[in-house]
Coordinates of C-alpha atoms and ligand atoms in Angstrom, one line a residue:
M12 CA 73.6 -13.7 -88.3
P13 CA 72.3 -12.4 -85.0
S14 CA 70.0 -9.4 -85.1
E15 CA 69.2 -6.9 -82.3
Q16 CA 66.3 -4.6 -81.8
T17 CA 66.3 -0.9 -80.9
D18 CA 63.9 2.1 -80.9
F19 CA 66.3 4.5 -82.6
A20 CA 69.5 3.9 -84.6
V21 CA 71.6 6.9 -85.4
I22 CA 74.0 6.2 -88.3
G23 CA 77.2 8.3 -88.1
G24 CA 78.9 9.7 -85.0
G25 CA 79.9 13.2 -86.3
P26 CA 78.4 16.3 -84.8
A27 CA 75.0 15.7 -86.4
G28 CA 74.6 12.1 -85.2
A29 CA 76.0 12.9 -81.8
A30 CA 73.6 15.9 -81.4
A31 CA 70.7 13.7 -82.5
T32 CA 71.6 11.0 -80.0
L33 CA 72.0 13.4 -77.1
T34 CA 68.7 15.0 -77.9
L35 CA 66.9 11.6 -78.1
R36 CA 68.3 10.7 -74.7
R37 CA 67.0 13.9 -73.2
H38 CA 63.7 14.0 -75.0
A39 CA 62.8 10.3 -74.9
P40 CA 64.8 8.7 -72.0
Q41 CA 62.6 5.6 -71.9
R42 CA 63.6 4.7 -75.5
H43 CA 66.8 2.7 -76.5
V44 CA 69.2 4.6 -78.8
V45 CA 72.2 3.0 -80.6
L46 CA 74.8 5.2 -82.3
L47 CA 76.8 3.5 -85.0
E48 CA 80.0 5.1 -86.1
A49 CA 82.2 3.6 -88.9
G50 CA 85.5 4.9 -87.5
R51 CA 87.0 5.8 -84.1
H52 CA 87.5 9.6 -84.4
D53 CA 91.3 9.0 -84.2
R54 CA 92.3 10.6 -87.5
P55 CA 92.8 14.2 -88.6
K56 CA 89.7 15.7 -90.1
P57 CA 89.0 19.2 -91.6
G58 CA 86.2 21.4 -90.3
E59 CA 88.0 23.2 -87.4
V60 CA 86.3 26.6 -87.1
L61 CA 83.4 26.6 -84.7
P62 CA 81.5 29.9 -84.9
A63 CA 80.5 31.6 -81.6
V64 CA 76.8 30.9 -82.2
A65 CA 77.6 27.2 -81.4
Q66 CA 77.7 28.1 -77.7
G67 CA 73.9 28.0 -77.3
L68 CA 73.7 24.7 -79.1
L69 CA 76.4 23.1 -77.0
R70 CA 74.6 24.3 -73.9
Q71 CA 71.3 22.9 -75.2
L72 CA 73.0 19.5 -75.7
G73 CA 74.5 19.6 -72.1
V74 CA 78.1 19.5 -73.3
W75 CA 79.2 23.1 -72.8
T76 CA 81.2 22.4 -69.6
S77 CA 83.0 19.5 -71.2
F78 CA 83.7 21.6 -74.3
V79 CA 85.2 24.4 -72.2
A80 CA 87.4 21.9 -70.3
E81 CA 88.9 20.8 -73.6
A82 CA 90.6 24.2 -73.9
F83 CA 90.5 24.4 -77.7
V84 CA 92.0 27.6 -79.3
E85 CA 89.8 30.7 -78.9
S86 CA 89.3 32.5 -82.3
R87 CA 90.5 36.0 -81.7
A88 CA 90.4 37.3 -85.3
V89 CA 89.7 36.5 -88.9
V90 CA 92.3 38.0 -91.3
S91 CA 91.4 38.0 -94.9
A92 CA 92.6 39.1 -98.3
W93 CA 89.3 38.5 -100.1
S94 CA 88.0 41.5 -102.0
G95 CA 91.4 43.0 -102.4
E96 CA 95.1 42.5 -101.5
T97 CA 95.0 44.7 -98.4
P98 CA 94.3 42.4 -95.4
D99 CA 91.1 43.0 -93.5
E100 CA 91.0 42.1 -89.8
R101 CA 87.9 41.3 -87.8
H102 CA 88.4 40.9 -84.1
S103 CA 86.0 38.8 -82.0
M104 CA 86.2 41.2 -79.2
F105 CA 84.0 43.5 -81.3
S106 CA 81.4 40.8 -82.0
A107 CA 78.3 40.7 -79.9
Q108 CA 78.4 36.8 -80.0
G109 CA 81.9 36.7 -78.6
A110 CA 84.7 34.3 -79.8
G111 CA 84.3 31.0 -81.6
G112 CA 86.7 28.1 -81.4
Q113 CA 89.4 26.5 -83.5
L114 CA 89.2 22.8 -82.9
D115 CA 91.0 19.6 -83.0
R116 CA 88.1 18.0 -84.9
A117 CA 88.8 14.4 -83.9
R118 CA 88.9 15.4 -80.3
F119 CA 85.7 17.5 -80.6
D120 CA 83.8 14.6 -82.3
R121 CA 85.1 12.2 -79.7
L122 CA 83.9 14.6 -76.9
L123 CA 80.3 14.6 -78.4
V124 CA 80.1 10.9 -78.8
Q125 CA 81.5 10.2 -75.3
S126 CA 78.9 12.6 -74.0
A127 CA 76.2 10.6 -75.8
D128 CA 77.6 7.5 -74.2
A129 CA 77.5 9.1 -70.8
A130 CA 73.9 10.1 -71.4
G131 CA 72.9 6.5 -71.7
A132 CA 73.1 5.8 -75.5
E133 CA 74.7 2.6 -76.7
V134 CA 77.7 3.8 -78.7
R135 CA 79.5 1.5 -81.2
F136 CA 82.7 2.5 -82.9
A137 CA 84.1 0.6 -85.9
S138 CA 80.4 -0.2 -86.9
P139 CA 79.8 0.8 -90.5
V140 CA 76.2 0.4 -91.7
C141 CA 76.4 -1.2 -95.2
S142 CA 72.8 -1.0 -96.2
A143 CA 69.2 -0.5 -94.9
V144 CA 66.1 -2.4 -95.8
R145 CA 62.5 -1.9 -94.7
E146 CA 61.3 -4.3 -92.0
G147 CA 57.8 -4.0 -90.6
Y148 CA 57.4 -0.3 -89.7
G149 CA 61.1 0.2 -89.2
W150 CA 64.5 -0.6 -90.8
R151 CA 66.9 -3.5 -90.8
L152 CA 70.5 -2.2 -90.8
K153 CA 73.2 -4.5 -92.2
L154 CA 76.5 -4.3 -90.4
P155 CA 79.6 -6.5 -90.9
D156 CA 79.0 -8.3 -87.6
G157 CA 75.2 -8.7 -87.7
D158 CA 71.9 -6.8 -88.2
I159 CA 70.1 -4.2 -86.1
V160 CA 66.4 -3.7 -86.5
A161 CA 65.4 -0.1 -85.6
D162 CA 61.9 1.4 -85.3
A163 CA 63.3 4.7 -86.7
V164 CA 66.6 5.8 -88.1
I165 CA 68.6 9.0 -88.2
W166 CA 70.9 9.1 -91.2
A167 CA 74.0 11.2 -90.4
T168 CA 76.9 9.8 -92.4
G169 CA 78.2 13.2 -93.6
R170 CA 79.4 13.4 -97.2
S171 CA 79.1 9.7 -97.6
W172 CA 75.8 9.1 -99.4
K173 CA 76.1 5.3 -99.8
L174 CA 72.8 4.8 -98.0
A175 CA 70.8 7.2 -100.3
R176 CA 69.6 4.3 -102.4
S177 CA 68.4 2.4 -99.4
F178 CA 66.3 5.3 -98.2
G179 CA 65.1 6.2 -101.8
A180 CA 66.7 9.7 -101.6
K181 CA 68.0 11.6 -104.6
L182 CA 71.3 13.5 -104.4
R183 CA 71.6 16.9 -106.0
A184 CA 75.1 18.4 -106.5
H185 CA 74.7 22.1 -106.9
S186 CA 78.4 22.9 -107.2
H187 CA 81.7 21.1 -107.2
L188 CA 84.6 21.9 -105.0
A189 CA 87.6 20.0 -103.6
A190 CA 89.7 20.8 -100.5
Y191 CA 93.4 19.9 -100.7
T192 CA 94.3 20.0 -97.0
R193 CA 97.5 19.6 -95.1
F194 CA 98.0 19.5 -91.3
F195 CA 101.2 20.7 -89.5
D196 CA 102.6 20.6 -86.1
R197 CA 105.3 22.8 -84.4
A198 CA 103.5 25.8 -85.8
P199 CA 103.4 28.9 -83.5
G200 CA 99.9 29.9 -82.4
D201 CA 98.2 33.2 -83.2
C202 CA 94.5 32.4 -82.4
Q203 CA 93.6 33.5 -85.9
I204 CA 91.8 32.3 -89.0
V205 CA 93.3 33.4 -92.3
I206 CA 91.5 33.4 -95.6
E207 CA 92.9 34.4 -99.0
A208 CA 91.3 34.5 -102.5
R209 CA 93.7 33.4 -105.3
P210 CA 93.3 33.0 -109.1
E211 CA 93.0 29.2 -108.6
G212 CA 90.4 29.3 -105.8
W213 CA 90.8 30.2 -102.1
W214 CA 93.0 29.2 -99.2
Y215 CA 92.4 29.1 -95.5
S216 CA 94.5 28.4 -92.5
A217 CA 93.7 28.1 -88.8
D218 CA 95.8 27.8 -85.7
L219 CA 94.8 24.6 -83.9
P220 CA 95.4 23.2 -80.4
D221 CA 98.8 21.8 -79.5
Q222 CA 100.7 24.0 -81.8
C223 CA 99.1 22.5 -84.9
R224 CA 97.9 24.3 -88.0
V225 CA 95.6 23.4 -90.9
V226 CA 96.2 24.8 -94.4
A227 CA 93.7 24.1 -97.3
C228 CA 93.4 25.1 -100.9
L229 CA 89.8 25.0 -102.2
T230 CA 89.3 24.8 -106.0
D231 CA 87.3 22.8 -108.5
P232 CA 88.3 19.2 -108.7
D233 CA 89.0 19.3 -112.4
L234 CA 91.1 22.5 -112.0
G235 CA 93.1 21.4 -109.0
S236 CA 93.9 17.7 -109.7
E237 CA 97.6 18.5 -109.7
M238 CA 97.2 19.8 -106.1
R239 CA 97.4 16.1 -105.1
D240 CA 101.1 16.4 -105.9
P241 CA 102.9 17.9 -102.9
K242 CA 105.2 19.9 -105.2
S243 CA 102.3 21.6 -107.0
W244 CA 100.5 22.3 -103.7
Y245 CA 103.6 23.9 -102.1
R246 CA 104.3 25.9 -105.3
A247 CA 100.8 27.3 -105.2
L248 CA 101.1 27.9 -101.4
A249 CA 104.4 29.9 -102.0
A250 CA 102.4 32.4 -104.2
T251 CA 100.0 33.2 -101.4
Q252 CA 100.5 36.5 -99.6
L253 CA 99.0 35.7 -96.1
I254 CA 99.1 31.9 -95.8
A255 CA 102.7 31.0 -96.8
P256 CA 104.3 33.1 -94.0
L257 CA 102.3 31.2 -91.4
L258 CA 104.5 28.1 -92.1
S259 CA 107.8 29.8 -92.3
S260 CA 109.1 29.0 -88.9
G261 CA 109.8 25.3 -88.9
A262 CA 106.3 23.8 -89.1
R263 CA 106.3 20.1 -90.0
E264 CA 103.6 18.4 -92.2
T265 CA 101.8 15.6 -90.4
A266 CA 98.9 14.6 -92.7
A267 CA 97.4 15.4 -96.1
L268 CA 93.8 14.9 -97.2
V269 CA 91.7 15.5 -100.2
K270 CA 87.9 16.0 -99.5
S271 CA 85.0 17.0 -101.6
A272 CA 83.5 20.3 -100.4
G273 CA 80.8 21.3 -103.0
T274 CA 77.2 22.0 -102.2
V275 CA 75.0 18.9 -102.1
T276 CA 71.4 18.4 -101.0
I277 CA 69.1 15.4 -100.9
D278 CA 65.5 15.0 -101.6
P279 CA 63.4 14.1 -99.6
A280 CA 64.9 15.3 -96.3
A281 CA 63.0 12.5 -94.4
G282 CA 60.8 9.5 -95.3
E283 CA 59.1 6.6 -93.7
R284 CA 60.7 6.3 -90.3
W285 CA 64.0 7.9 -91.4
V286 CA 65.4 11.4 -91.1
A287 CA 68.6 12.8 -92.7
A288 CA 70.8 15.2 -90.7
G289 CA 74.0 17.2 -91.1
D290 CA 76.0 17.0 -94.3
S291 CA 73.9 14.0 -95.4
L292 CA 70.9 16.3 -95.6
F293 CA 72.7 19.4 -96.9
A294 CA 76.5 19.7 -97.3
A295 CA 77.6 23.3 -97.6
D296 CA 80.6 25.0 -99.1
P297 CA 83.1 25.5 -96.3
L298 CA 83.3 29.2 -97.2
S299 CA 79.9 29.5 -95.5
S300 CA 81.4 28.3 -92.1
R301 CA 78.1 26.8 -91.3
G302 CA 78.8 23.0 -91.5
I303 CA 79.1 22.2 -87.8
I304 CA 76.3 24.6 -86.8
H305 CA 74.0 23.1 -89.3
A306 CA 75.0 19.6 -88.2
L307 CA 74.2 20.3 -84.5
R308 CA 71.0 22.1 -85.3
S309 CA 69.7 19.6 -87.8
G310 CA 70.7 16.7 -85.5
I311 CA 68.6 18.2 -82.7
L312 CA 65.6 18.7 -85.1
A313 CA 66.0 15.3 -86.6
A314 CA 65.8 13.7 -83.1
Y315 CA 62.4 15.5 -82.5
A316 CA 61.2 14.4 -86.0
A317 CA 62.2 10.8 -85.4
S318 CA 60.6 10.8 -82.0
D319 CA 57.4 12.1 -83.5
M320 CA 57.5 9.3 -86.0
L321 CA 57.3 6.7 -83.2
D322 CA 54.5 8.7 -81.5
G323 CA 52.2 8.5 -84.6
R324 CA 52.9 12.0 -86.0
G325 CA 55.2 10.9 -88.8
E326 CA 53.6 12.8 -91.6
L327 CA 53.5 16.1 -89.8
A328 CA 57.1 15.6 -88.7
R329 CA 58.3 14.9 -92.2
K330 CA 56.5 17.9 -93.7
R331 CA 57.8 20.3 -91.0
Y332 CA 61.4 18.9 -91.2
A333 CA 61.4 19.2 -95.0
M334 CA 60.1 22.8 -94.8
I335 CA 62.9 23.8 -92.3
A336 CA 65.5 22.2 -94.5
R337 CA 64.3 24.0 -97.6
Q338 CA 64.3 27.3 -95.8
G339 CA 67.9 26.8 -94.6
F340 CA 69.0 26.1 -98.2
A341 CA 67.1 29.1 -99.5
D342 CA 69.0 31.4 -97.0
Y343 CA 72.3 29.9 -97.9
V344 CA 72.3 30.3 -101.7
P345 CA 72.3 34.1 -102.0
A346 CA 74.6 34.5 -99.0
L347 CA 77.2 32.2 -100.6
A348 CA 76.9 33.9 -104.0
A349 CA 77.5 37.3 -102.3
H350 CA 80.6 36.0 -100.6
Y351 CA 82.0 34.7 -103.8
A352 CA 81.0 37.8 -105.8
A353 CA 83.0 40.0 -103.3
A354 CA 86.2 38.2 -104.3
A355 CA 85.7 37.8 -108.0
R356 CA 88.7 39.8 -109.4
W357 CA 90.3 37.3 -111.7
D358 CA 89.3 36.1 -115.2
T359 CA 90.2 32.5 -114.3
A360 CA 88.0 29.4 -114.8
F361 CA 87.3 29.1 -111.0
W362 CA 86.0 32.7 -110.7
Q363 CA 84.1 32.6 -114.1
R364 CA 82.2 29.6 -112.8
R365 CA 81.3 31.4 -109.6
G366 CA 80.3 34.4 -111.7
R367 CA 77.7 32.4 -113.5
H368 CA 76.1 31.6 -110.1
F369 CA 76.3 35.2 -108.9
Q370 CA 74.2 36.4 -111.8
N371 CA 71.4 34.0 -111.0
P372 CA 71.8 32.5 -107.6
A373 CA 68.3 31.0 -107.6
A374 CA 69.1 29.1 -110.8
A375 CA 72.4 27.9 -109.2
A376 CA 70.3 26.5 -106.4
T377 CA 68.1 24.4 -108.7
Q378 CA 70.4 23.7 -111.6
G379 CA 73.9 23.4 -110.1
Ligands
FAD9 C1 87.8 21.2 -96.1 C2 86.6 21.4 -95.2 C3 86.7 22.4 -94.3 C4 85.6 22.6 -93.5 N1 85.6 23.6 -92.6 C5 84.6 23.9 -91.7 C6 84.7 24.9 -90.7 O1 85.7 25.5 -90.6 N2 83.6 25.1 -89.9 C7 82.5 24.4 -90.1 O2 81.5 24.6 -89.3 N3 82.4 23.4 -91.0 C8 83.4 23.1 -91.8 N4 83.3 22.1 -92.7 C9 82.1 21.3 -92.8 C10 82.0 20.4 -91.5 O3 83.2 19.6 -91.4 C11 80.8 19.4 -91.8 O4 79.7 20.2 -92.1 C12 80.5 18.6 -90.5 O5 81.5 17.8 -90.2 C13 79.2 17.8 -90.8 O6 78.9 17.0 -89.6 P1 78.2 15.6 -89.9 O7 78.0 15.0 -88.5 O8 77.0 15.8 -90.7 O9 79.2 14.7 -90.8 P2 80.6 14.2 -90.4 O10 81.3 15.1 -89.5 O11 81.2 13.9 -91.7 O12 80.4 12.8 -89.6 C14 79.8 11.7 -90.3 C15 80.2 10.5 -89.6 O13 79.6 9.4 -90.1 C16 80.5 8.3 -90.2 N5 80.0 7.4 -91.2 C17 80.1 7.5 -92.6 N6 79.5 6.5 -93.2 C18 79.0 5.6 -92.2 C19 78.3 4.4 -92.2 N7 77.9 3.8 -93.4 N8 78.0 3.8 -91.0 C20 78.4 4.4 -89.9 N9 79.1 5.6 -89.8 C21 79.4 6.2 -91.0 C22 81.8 8.9 -90.5 O14 82.9 8.1 -90.1 C23 81.7 10.2 -89.7 O15 82.3 10.1 -88.4 C24 84.4 21.8 -93.6 C25 84.3 20.8 -94.5 C26 85.4 20.6 -95.4 C27 85.3 19.5 -96.4

């Protein structure tokens, strides 16, 4: 098998991997970077709501103008039936940060990767990394069509942790959650995000570009297994107050997906010549709406850490990076517990489980 040499290999071309690649190109333009993406970003993917704070990060990455040209849906309001049945509406015009976006995720991910390519990185689609083994100071990555030897690696494969063993990282699942998601077209647009708490969990829907819409039910995997069956999913949808009416005018289902969505962290956050970023480092509950922001931010920081590793400051880089990751998680736990506590008005298994975490969020962080 042929093997190639690179300074940096970034594994995974989601927002975290693309942000890391773009940052490496800007920060260390003399170094070679290869971005390895298993897929092609040509399939529907959940994770559509981009908070307004992303604007600064997209500018920092040099992709703001291209992002604006994509004309995604501007988020004008969040409507929720969360702590009670009366809908609460928050309009972005009253937010100091302005409006966020509602994305076609495949198109957004493609935009970031294409920007990395235009910035001089070598981008390879359909290139899944199967395993990584130490070689010299760096890593030999095994791909179906040959090996790549990299001096440093950024691991950004999202919620796929198959490489954890290669890097000697331990996974910690703090909570379990599954998202039963369906996409629709021919849905009239309203530029809104709608969230509704229900006895079985919670639902969200967002108006997406090209008259598309996403609708998802989030519940525990053991409680929601029947949600895989379209009849059960549509029956539960019919009982919602705010979400069901959004599909009443001839919307047509185009795709259905089941994704894990619980909180997972890894330890350590970085090791010898490798750094984890995005969901691979810390996968958050979608209720927190921080997944893409965290992916972009940690991708940028991972790039600086990986660069320091090649410049002989590996230990300091690892320590700093781990400290920032710990702090991010420490901020997240009480905020998430407070969100769930605000909606806990049913005596069902889903809400009882969240209740145990509200009483002791610190324990939830360490014990799951
Ligand atoms: C149901 C649901 C709804 C969500 N909603 C939101 C939301 O509204 N707003 C928000 O901010 N976040 C949301 N999130 C979270 C958000 O989608 C993620 O946090 C974000 O995508 C993480 O980016 P990433 O780059 O770390 O991982 P990903 O986006 O998952 O990208 C990882 C990439 O790595 C590739 N890959 C995997 N394995 C390999 C391999 N071995 N070799 C090479 N490539 C590989 C994958 O193909 C993928 O393209 C949601 C998540 C779920 C599950």
